[in-house]
XYZ file of C-alpha atoms in Angstrom:
661
model
C 0.154 -0.036 0.060
C 1.139 3.374 -0.867
C 1.406 6.131 1.205
C 0.764 9.847 0.330
C 3.835 12.376 0.882
C 3.485 16.114 0.910
C 5.709 19.098 1.863
C 6.147 22.768 1.548
C 8.913 22.551 -0.659
C 9.106 27.014 -0.019
C 9.330 26.609 3.697
C 13.155 27.593 4.755
C 12.637 25.482 7.921
C 13.582 21.553 7.524
C 12.286 18.949 9.710
C 14.521 16.953 11.711
C 14.263 14.124 9.335
C 15.590 15.944 6.408
C 18.950 14.657 5.309
C 19.075 12.311 8.203
C 19.205 8.813 5.690
C 21.645 7.119 4.585
C 24.666 8.605 6.682
C 24.746 11.813 4.532
C 27.602 13.686 5.663
C 25.739 17.032 5.976
C 22.806 15.733 8.653
C 22.878 17.906 11.187
C 23.290 15.892 14.654
C 20.223 15.722 16.203
C 20.230 16.061 20.443
C 16.727 15.794 21.143
C 13.276 14.782 19.643
C 9.825 15.773 20.678
C 7.061 13.347 19.614
C 3.448 13.610 19.907
C 1.140 10.882 19.626
C -2.537 12.340 19.274
C -6.040 10.341 19.149
C -9.519 9.449 20.420
C -9.331 8.687 24.080
C -10.159 5.236 22.836
C -7.140 4.921 20.550
C -4.689 4.022 23.296
C -2.398 7.356 23.127
C -1.373 7.037 26.551
C -0.788 2.924 26.303
C 0.967 4.007 22.992
C 3.225 7.085 24.532
C 3.726 5.291 28.105
C 5.470 1.963 26.171
C 7.117 4.144 23.840
C 8.509 6.111 26.888
C 9.578 2.804 28.414
C 11.449 1.555 24.938
C 13.265 5.524 24.855
C 14.463 4.786 28.753
C 16.249 1.399 27.737
C 17.730 2.928 25.008
C 19.459 5.214 27.391
C 18.025 8.745 26.294
C 17.177 11.342 28.801
C 13.115 11.926 28.558
C 10.541 13.644 30.046
C 6.741 12.816 29.325
C 3.344 14.933 29.015
C 0.170 12.903 28.897
C -2.830 14.935 28.062
C -6.258 13.785 28.196
C -10.078 14.617 28.473
C -11.688 14.987 31.336
C -14.497 13.058 30.274
C -14.531 9.101 31.056
C -15.557 8.794 27.352
C -16.266 11.612 25.169
C -18.037 10.585 21.980
C -15.557 9.485 19.557
C -13.805 11.770 16.906
C -15.103 14.948 18.649
C -12.380 17.547 19.604
C -13.217 17.370 23.275
C -12.686 13.782 23.173
C -8.972 13.861 21.942
C -6.084 12.189 24.241
C -2.352 13.214 23.525
C 0.806 12.243 24.697
C 3.982 14.183 24.563
C 7.432 12.809 25.189
C 10.887 14.950 24.655
C 13.977 12.763 24.392
C 17.701 13.176 23.858
C 21.372 12.543 24.476
C 21.707 15.659 26.651
C 19.712 16.611 29.741
C 16.295 16.913 29.431
C 13.957 19.108 31.622
C 10.605 19.388 30.298
C 8.002 17.828 27.915
C 9.199 20.057 24.999
C 7.567 23.092 23.450
C 6.726 22.415 19.772
C 6.557 18.874 18.860
C 9.240 17.622 15.684
C 6.319 14.598 15.207
C 2.717 14.891 15.233
C 1.136 11.369 14.978
C -2.860 12.181 14.417
C -5.073 9.121 14.313
C -8.136 11.184 13.318
C -8.820 14.207 12.136
C -10.179 15.732 15.549
C -6.538 14.826 17.051
C -5.034 16.824 13.784
C -6.975 20.009 14.247
C -6.899 20.092 17.958
C -2.932 18.883 17.576
C -1.609 20.727 14.279
C -0.727 23.910 15.060
C 1.707 22.960 17.700
C 3.555 21.152 15.350
C 7.007 23.183 14.036
C 7.012 24.468 10.809
C 8.716 21.708 8.801
C 7.575 19.396 10.842
C 6.376 15.798 10.105
C 3.015 14.578 10.922
C 1.763 11.130 10.373
C -2.005 10.779 9.299
C -4.103 7.680 9.210
C -6.217 8.381 6.648
C -8.809 5.449 6.977
C -10.508 7.718 9.651
C -10.707 10.697 7.238
C -13.999 9.956 6.004
C -17.028 12.654 5.875
C -18.534 11.561 9.118
C -15.242 12.065 11.185
C -14.339 15.390 9.390
C -17.825 16.462 10.368
C -17.180 16.226 13.629
C -13.948 17.686 13.742
C -15.528 20.391 12.204
C -13.559 20.573 9.178
C -15.210 22.068 5.722
C -13.036 20.484 3.542
C -10.601 17.369 3.813
C -7.216 18.728 4.984
C -5.222 16.403 3.459
C -6.686 18.198 -0.016
C -7.125 21.691 0.473
C -3.417 22.691 0.757
C -4.137 23.872 4.282
C -0.964 21.632 5.929
C 1.767 23.191 3.719
C 3.890 24.287 6.162
C 4.322 20.745 7.558
C 5.695 17.347 5.987
C 2.496 15.193 5.705
C 2.792 11.260 5.560
C -0.770 10.152 5.120
C -1.626 6.436 4.389
C -4.372 4.039 5.954
C -3.170 2.706 8.984
C -6.694 1.538 10.071
C -6.482 -0.983 6.747
C -3.099 -2.230 7.286
C -3.455 -3.028 11.258
C -6.944 -4.811 9.971
C -4.648 -6.873 7.419
C -1.613 -7.429 9.755
C -4.656 -9.155 12.563
C -6.422 -10.595 9.977
C -4.793 -14.247 10.739
C -6.395 -13.997 14.003
C -10.360 -13.942 13.315
C -10.444 -10.757 15.505
C -13.837 -8.782 14.623
C -13.749 -5.343 12.921
C -14.059 -3.272 16.264
C -11.356 -5.866 18.382
C -9.069 -5.526 15.135
C -8.498 -1.882 15.239
C -7.978 -1.617 18.750
C -4.704 -2.923 17.594
C -4.044 0.445 15.608
C -2.083 1.770 18.638
C 0.351 -0.865 18.303
C 0.820 -0.797 14.742
C 1.880 3.259 15.209
C 3.871 2.547 17.812
C 5.798 -0.245 15.884
C 6.542 2.517 13.241
C 7.732 4.878 15.901
C 10.153 2.339 17.005
C 11.346 1.782 13.726
C 11.904 5.685 12.996
C 13.625 5.998 16.495
C 16.032 2.830 16.172
C 13.964 1.038 19.354
C 14.122 -2.338 20.281
C 10.660 -4.284 19.795
C 11.469 -6.984 22.416
C 10.643 -5.280 25.582
C 7.058 -4.523 24.754
C 6.641 -8.100 22.765
C 7.432 -9.509 26.599
C 5.022 -6.628 27.871
C 2.221 -7.478 25.659
C 2.774 -11.318 26.015
C 2.219 -11.000 29.877
C -0.006 -8.315 29.779
C -2.720 -10.773 27.726
C -1.187 -13.721 29.407
C -4.940 -14.674 29.765
C -5.595 -14.003 26.036
C -3.190 -15.256 23.889
C -4.779 -14.253 20.676
C -5.039 -10.796 21.678
C -1.658 -11.018 22.657
C -0.639 -12.436 19.248
C -2.875 -9.814 17.256
C -0.914 -6.758 19.317
C 2.754 -8.242 18.601
C 1.581 -8.972 14.871
C 0.399 -5.106 14.390
C 3.602 -4.056 16.369
C 5.730 -6.193 13.980
C 3.597 -5.049 11.219
C 4.365 -1.208 11.693
C 7.668 -1.851 12.249
C 7.988 -3.369 9.023
C 6.464 -0.780 7.343
C 9.036 1.444 8.172
C 11.838 -0.987 7.073
C 10.076 -1.439 3.597
C 8.084 0.821 2.658
C 9.723 2.426 -0.767
C 8.893 5.679 -0.554
C 10.911 9.268 -0.760
C 10.084 11.782 2.083
C 10.666 12.062 5.381
C 9.848 8.492 6.451
C 13.879 7.810 7.883
C 15.297 5.724 11.006
C 16.874 8.340 13.231
C 18.929 7.158 15.914
C 19.417 9.283 19.286
C 22.561 8.421 21.233
C 22.153 7.480 24.920
C 22.648 10.690 27.541
C 25.989 10.295 29.857
C 24.904 9.124 32.894
C 26.481 7.762 36.334
C 26.414 4.280 36.635
C 23.618 2.800 38.655
C 20.105 1.387 38.680
C 17.505 3.495 36.657
C 13.598 3.350 35.603
C 11.239 5.865 34.419
C 9.303 7.248 37.334
C 5.609 9.266 37.567
C 4.784 11.537 39.984
C 2.259 9.782 41.756
C 4.839 6.648 41.836
C 7.387 8.755 43.650
C 5.508 10.413 45.913
C 4.255 6.864 46.811
C 7.811 5.455 47.221
C 8.733 8.368 49.272
C 6.136 8.110 51.220
C 6.712 4.615 52.248
C 10.493 5.513 53.033
C 9.421 8.274 54.649
C 7.628 6.236 56.955
C 10.390 3.303 57.460
C 13.124 6.298 58.203
C 10.547 7.388 60.768
C 10.105 3.484 61.703
C 6.450 4.107 61.822
C 3.770 1.789 59.824
C 1.835 3.912 57.361
C -2.058 4.524 57.336
C -3.555 6.232 54.140
C -6.787 7.224 54.031
C -8.126 8.755 50.316
C -11.304 9.084 47.943
C -11.026 9.113 44.238
C -10.457 12.420 42.689
C -8.259 13.265 39.721
C -5.258 13.617 39.357
C -4.580 12.432 43.415
C -6.212 8.560 42.659
C -2.978 7.434 41.475
C -1.180 7.565 44.870
C -3.910 5.236 46.402
C -3.867 2.785 43.322
C 0.160 2.711 43.832
C 0.361 2.417 47.783
C -2.285 -0.399 47.798
C 0.094 -2.555 46.044
C 2.490 -2.098 49.020
C 0.975 -3.455 52.015
C 4.094 -5.726 52.540
C 6.110 -2.403 53.941
C 3.543 -1.702 56.469
C 0.982 0.392 54.908
C -2.682 0.371 55.616
C -4.724 1.893 52.723
C -8.581 2.798 53.332
C -10.840 4.500 50.547
C -13.151 6.404 52.436
C -16.913 7.485 51.760
C -16.021 11.125 51.342
C -13.194 13.431 51.841
C -13.804 14.731 55.227
C -13.861 10.986 56.405
C -10.503 10.054 54.477
C -8.430 12.938 56.674
C -10.173 12.167 59.798
C -9.511 8.503 59.547
C -5.613 9.478 58.827
C -5.834 11.857 61.967
C -7.244 8.965 63.814
C -4.443 6.497 62.949
C -1.814 9.511 63.719
C -3.334 9.793 67.427
C -3.351 5.834 67.523
C 0.687 6.100 66.776
C 0.612 5.425 63.062
C 1.605 8.174 60.404
C -1.439 9.434 58.776
C -1.573 10.394 54.721
C -4.047 11.444 52.811
C -4.483 12.887 49.445
C -6.670 14.885 47.481
C -7.148 17.643 44.551
C -8.169 21.082 45.012
C -11.682 20.468 45.718
C -10.953 17.788 48.071
C -8.558 19.890 50.107
C -11.096 22.767 50.557
C -13.384 19.747 52.255
C -10.609 18.561 54.194
C -9.889 22.327 55.389
C -11.856 22.243 58.864
C -9.843 18.430 59.912
C -6.744 20.246 58.422
C -7.666 22.686 61.618
C -8.170 19.674 64.138
C -4.609 18.014 63.186
C -3.124 21.759 63.949
C -5.002 22.181 67.271
C -4.470 18.687 68.262
C -0.411 18.975 66.627
C -0.436 15.287 65.310
C 1.466 14.112 62.453
C 0.096 13.801 59.268
C 1.059 14.241 55.264
C -1.628 15.742 52.832
C -0.794 15.737 49.220
C -2.510 18.193 46.779
C -2.287 17.276 43.446
C -3.141 20.388 41.910
C -5.603 20.819 39.025
C -7.140 23.518 37.269
C -10.135 25.368 39.175
C -11.683 26.297 40.853
C -14.830 24.029 41.396
C -14.509 21.233 39.305
C -12.579 23.595 37.050
C -10.235 21.586 34.565
C -10.052 18.094 36.060
C -7.406 16.626 33.816
C -5.654 19.770 33.342
C -2.506 21.147 35.325
C -2.512 24.345 37.548
C -0.264 25.820 40.406
C -3.395 27.782 42.071
C -3.929 26.274 45.098
C -0.875 27.668 46.883
C -2.715 30.803 49.076
C -5.338 27.335 49.776
C -2.096 25.671 51.261
C -0.548 28.543 53.345
C -3.713 30.401 54.101
C -6.754 28.440 53.843
C -7.843 27.327 57.278
C -10.340 29.115 59.394
C -8.188 30.834 62.702
C -4.467 31.039 62.700
C -3.552 27.695 61.874
C 0.215 27.673 60.439
C 1.498 24.705 58.958
C 4.470 23.506 56.839
C 4.184 23.673 53.043
C 6.623 21.690 50.546
C 6.551 21.960 46.937
C 7.913 19.214 44.428
C 9.565 20.749 41.141
C 9.536 17.208 38.751
C 8.366 13.561 39.314
C 11.621 12.207 40.512
C 11.992 15.318 42.697
C 8.781 14.116 44.629
C 10.209 11.193 45.825
C 12.564 13.389 48.447
C 9.895 15.957 48.664
C 7.526 12.818 50.164
C 10.364 11.813 52.847
C 10.911 15.240 53.926
C 7.378 15.935 54.287
C 7.402 12.635 56.644
C 10.342 14.260 58.552
C 9.194 17.381 59.226
C 5.517 15.944 60.009
C 7.057 13.776 62.584
C 9.735 15.974 64.175
C 7.559 18.943 64.684
C 3.876 17.185 65.313
C 2.227 19.002 62.681
C 0.421 18.375 59.629
C 2.393 19.127 56.337
C 0.968 19.791 52.802
C 2.816 18.164 49.988
C 2.011 19.962 46.521
C 2.335 18.876 43.202
C 0.150 19.375 40.381
C -1.300 17.113 37.388
C 1.684 17.339 35.208
C 4.065 16.341 37.635
C 1.581 13.339 38.792
C 1.083 12.070 35.641
C 4.265 12.969 33.765
C 7.484 10.694 33.910
C 10.820 11.328 33.642
C 13.955 8.613 34.311
C 15.331 8.207 38.071
C 18.430 7.067 39.451
C 17.139 4.511 42.396
C 18.895 5.971 45.498
C 21.200 3.919 47.919
C 18.610 3.211 50.779
C 21.595 3.413 53.138
C 22.086 7.134 51.836
C 19.114 8.356 53.781
C 19.198 9.679 57.426
C 16.542 7.912 59.586
C 14.328 9.863 61.791
C 13.052 7.264 64.003
C 10.131 8.500 66.245
C 10.360 8.431 70.297
C 7.119 7.961 72.059
C 6.269 9.233 75.317
C 7.039 6.493 77.494
C 6.590 7.769 81.216
C 4.787 10.790 82.847
C 6.503 14.329 82.297
C 4.910 16.115 84.844
C 6.125 14.121 87.970
C 3.028 12.688 88.864
C 1.088 14.086 85.749
C 0.876 13.821 81.993
C 1.519 16.836 80.473
C 0.448 16.339 76.644
C 1.043 19.564 75.727
C 4.362 20.342 77.523
C 6.765 21.907 75.020
C 10.494 20.868 74.275
C 13.131 23.357 73.449
C 11.731 23.655 69.796
C 8.219 24.055 70.730
C 7.033 20.639 69.907
C 4.435 18.444 72.378
C 5.198 14.504 73.299
C 3.852 11.962 71.201
C 1.769 9.622 73.091
C 0.018 6.162 72.016
C -3.152 5.689 73.496
C -2.953 2.609 75.901
C 0.794 3.436 77.163
C 0.271 2.235 80.961
C -0.119 5.522 82.925
C -0.009 8.066 80.102
C -4.113 8.384 80.016
C -4.684 11.932 78.176
C -7.172 14.480 76.225
C -6.514 16.124 72.934
C -9.221 17.440 70.671
C -10.121 20.773 68.790
C -11.048 23.256 71.319
C -8.528 25.416 72.931
C -6.130 23.909 75.174
C -4.368 25.063 78.582
C -0.505 25.212 78.578
C 1.082 21.900 79.343
C -1.905 20.391 80.279
C -3.909 20.382 77.477
C -7.153 20.716 79.634
C -10.068 23.171 77.954
C -9.578 26.580 78.583
C -11.000 29.589 77.094
C -8.818 32.290 78.821
C -7.859 35.061 76.636
C -4.160 34.929 77.440
C -4.132 31.185 77.373
C -5.288 31.496 73.426
C -2.626 34.058 73.039
C 0.051 32.384 74.296
C -1.178 28.779 72.143
C -1.481 30.831 68.957
C 1.806 32.382 69.443
C 3.266 28.827 70.550
C 1.776 27.401 67.280
C 2.861 29.695 65.105
C 6.793 29.732 66.621
C 6.790 25.953 66.280
C 5.882 26.472 62.506
C 8.506 29.829 61.946
C 11.160 27.296 63.760
C 11.170 24.648 60.445
C 12.691 27.754 58.725
C 16.437 26.893 60.768
C 16.445 23.212 59.663
C 15.917 23.950 55.802
C 18.813 24.180 53.819
C 19.499 27.993 52.566
C 18.150 29.079 49.309
C 20.542 28.476 46.423
C 20.589 29.523 43.126
C 20.293 26.511 40.339
C 21.545 28.468 37.510
C 23.979 31.820 37.068
C 25.209 34.320 40.043
C 23.390 34.637 43.448
C 23.525 38.626 42.630
C 22.484 40.292 39.557
C 20.157 42.183 37.160
C 17.227 39.108 36.993
C 16.311 36.493 39.139
C 13.766 34.287 37.744
C 12.066 32.526 40.770
C 9.820 29.511 40.782
C 8.332 27.036 42.666
C 6.891 23.829 41.583
C 6.538 22.384 38.084
C 7.469 25.341 36.193
C 11.334 24.442 37.186
C 11.964 22.986 33.754
C 10.901 25.373 31.418
C 12.419 28.422 33.572
C 15.570 26.417 34.010
C 15.847 25.501 29.771
C 14.601 29.083 29.238
C 17.848 30.709 31.616
C 20.245 28.396 30.213
C 19.381 29.681 27.037
C 19.173 33.592 27.985
C 22.670 33.400 29.645
C 24.140 31.662 26.687
C 23.364 35.052 24.978
C 25.158 36.637 27.843
C 22.323 38.115 29.435
C 22.832 38.436 33.531
C 19.731 36.282 34.740
C 19.739 33.487 37.146
C 17.294 30.646 38.391
C 16.170 29.877 41.874
C 13.486 27.176 42.659
C 11.620 27.204 46.225
C 10.871 23.888 47.603
C 9.772 24.860 51.038
C 7.139 27.313 50.406
C 5.969 27.865 54.298
C 8.440 28.789 56.151
C 10.049 29.731 53.821
C 14.214 29.436 53.566
C 15.695 31.945 56.158
C 17.706 33.363 53.899
C 15.610 33.906 50.808
C 15.028 37.699 51.554
C 19.119 38.235 51.439
C 19.189 36.232 48.191
C 16.101 38.256 46.600
C 17.994 41.524 47.937
C 20.218 41.037 45.223
C 19.024 41.547 42.403
C 17.972 44.721 40.543
C 14.381 42.540 39.211
C 12.852 39.240 39.917
C 10.163 37.469 37.674
C 7.787 34.865 39.250
C 6.504 32.776 36.420
C 3.634 30.628 37.794
C 0.415 28.770 36.611
C -2.043 30.734 38.607
C -2.467 34.529 38.504
C 0.437 35.600 41.039
C 0.247 33.556 44.259
C 3.519 33.074 45.475
C 4.497 36.435 43.921
C 2.250 37.910 46.492
C 3.494 35.753 49.165
C 7.200 37.072 48.205
C 5.968 40.355 47.980
C 4.217 40.058 51.573
C 7.146 38.568 53.138
C 10.359 40.436 51.937
C 8.669 43.869 50.338
C 10.320 43.065 46.780
C 9.208 44.381 43.511
C 8.391 40.895 42.138
C 6.849 40.595 38.625
C 4.483 38.054 37.780
C 4.201 36.022 34.819
C 0.869 34.024 34.745
C -0.637 31.173 32.753
C -3.631 29.322 33.799
C -4.490 27.850 30.285
C -3.957 24.047 31.863
C -0.791 23.460 29.948
C 2.565 24.007 31.113
C 4.938 27.134 30.399
C 6.714 26.574 27.228
C 10.356 27.785 26.987
C 9.706 30.183 24.463
C 6.997 32.234 26.513
C 9.599 32.287 29.460
C 12.364 33.476 27.075
C 10.137 36.050 25.745
C 9.265 37.440 28.952
C 13.330 37.449 29.889
C 14.261 39.070 27.073
C 11.958 42.127 28.024
C 14.217 43.145 30.915
C 17.393 43.698 28.681
C 17.893 45.885 25.978
C 19.760 44.560 22.746
C 17.809 41.870 22.501
C 16.252 41.502 18.949
C 12.955 41.995 18.892
C 12.965 43.821 22.310
C 12.786 47.707 22.258
C 13.632 49.162 25.849
C 13.680 46.118 27.901
C 10.703 47.129 29.862
C 8.068 44.732 31.442
C 4.271 45.840 30.175
C 2.345 46.982 33.063
C -0.167 44.361 34.095
C 1.008 41.936 31.353
C 0.624 38.798 33.457
C -0.841 36.066 31.420
C 0.787 33.864 28.607
C -0.452 33.134 26.205
C -3.125 35.602 24.938
C -6.068 33.744 24.406
C -7.214 32.533 21.237
C -11.250 31.597 21.545
C -12.974 29.875 18.931
C -16.539 30.810 18.654
C -18.857 27.930 18.362
């Protein structure tokens, strides 16, 4: 079967496959490639992307991924809002983001093409399944004309052929029905992608064999589709962009590596933290996107002393975790923004009772139900301030999937050392995305074993709120002989913990709770710049998942000679003790974040600095190019930049382009 090839011959930009075949001497060395798989939410794009990620990791490339899928459980087939996409950036050098514009787009139907084509680089390659471009699917995607015929794709290299028919032919010997056979399309496409990037098929064959061990016919059909796609790349006698491209492995330290998602890293980090504290873990949760994956992972870890409980609602989930902490385990709960709001009163109870508790917030677009499957950083105010009364608690933010492992351990350490609930912030991007992770040596972590009170600490009395030099009360396990005590949510007398409404008592206890949390800053490592100098013209400071694009944008700007540095904050509250001094060393401070300026406001409030916000609330991560543009505005002499001034109130990127129905 022949394929249709088209290209914009007048374009000055070339795709990554131009001149890449046959060992052409003028072929440029390619260090990184961005590939996006897009199709209907039933086409298996997340599975395809996940398995391509596995093969890429086994090939030794560094990588970062970005799964992007609809909120609907099953949107109407072929519609624009039912498109699911998976993007991977991989290469032979350090990769910190899933990439800006794809070099290659695989579009399985018209809706996938329409919603993703304008992200593709000019001169990039788009692979299209013509078998899905019938009139009905074109109408669902709101195409008046077939884009394969009207010249609208002239800016890109187009490789269009009937993947559906090729898949049906490949699996014909296995006697599958038409619908079941077409479900193998993603494996056919994956086989072609494996050939294009010189990947080994055997790990995928082994995976399919194991996945369909009880249905060997399905295993054989999917393997046949995988092999057929790979063979098509090898044998199709066509000119144009379909060529094999090899990306060298990234130099790496010796060790054991695996790919890891943020949800997996958090789960492993929580288990590790509990082991270092020498405590069993109780996890009380309620399903909510994108936090549910943490429960899914932890339920498989019973052998590590983990008890999981799926509660009837968010309030029951956190209250059960508080009860477990009272009983002497480390209580953990997780949710996303709406669920965290429901947990607010119980968080105040944990603050008042001064019990250790870890609360994971996998942020998503809000408010209300908002954007359930899209990423955002708009819960920072909620984490720092969002409880009734003066109820301070520590807040930590992970910057990447792998970093979430260490952040989870740090949350366990602070919770048990300071007898406090701790909020760990991630987001949908971190939770769902994956990257390579060097599995650490367990002996490299310093244990922080918990010591429970075993005898009376007030002569002949038990004083459950008697504080040590750090302002921390003792942890008393119920049932310990002679240590009967009472705790609860009503204000407590100093030391004894008896109910006391006296004005001076409430003042003392409020001050004591605040001082205990403020004191955590003394054990937090000093804030450092991750790139650049500790003083200069511009500091780009961020938190959470903006790390990758900020780091790459600052790196590119520094290559141009611009005086710009990057700092990234893990400890959101309390902030590192030296952060104010660091900020004072820069003329300008730019704060990119996926909200309307929450961390910027926090910095202004704490340090009285004239920080400038760069917000983005589109449900998508920052592009490196967006941050470069923002950085250039602070400098004269950059092409296309007049005056080096930041426009007043220009806080949102990108400018919205709303298509009217």
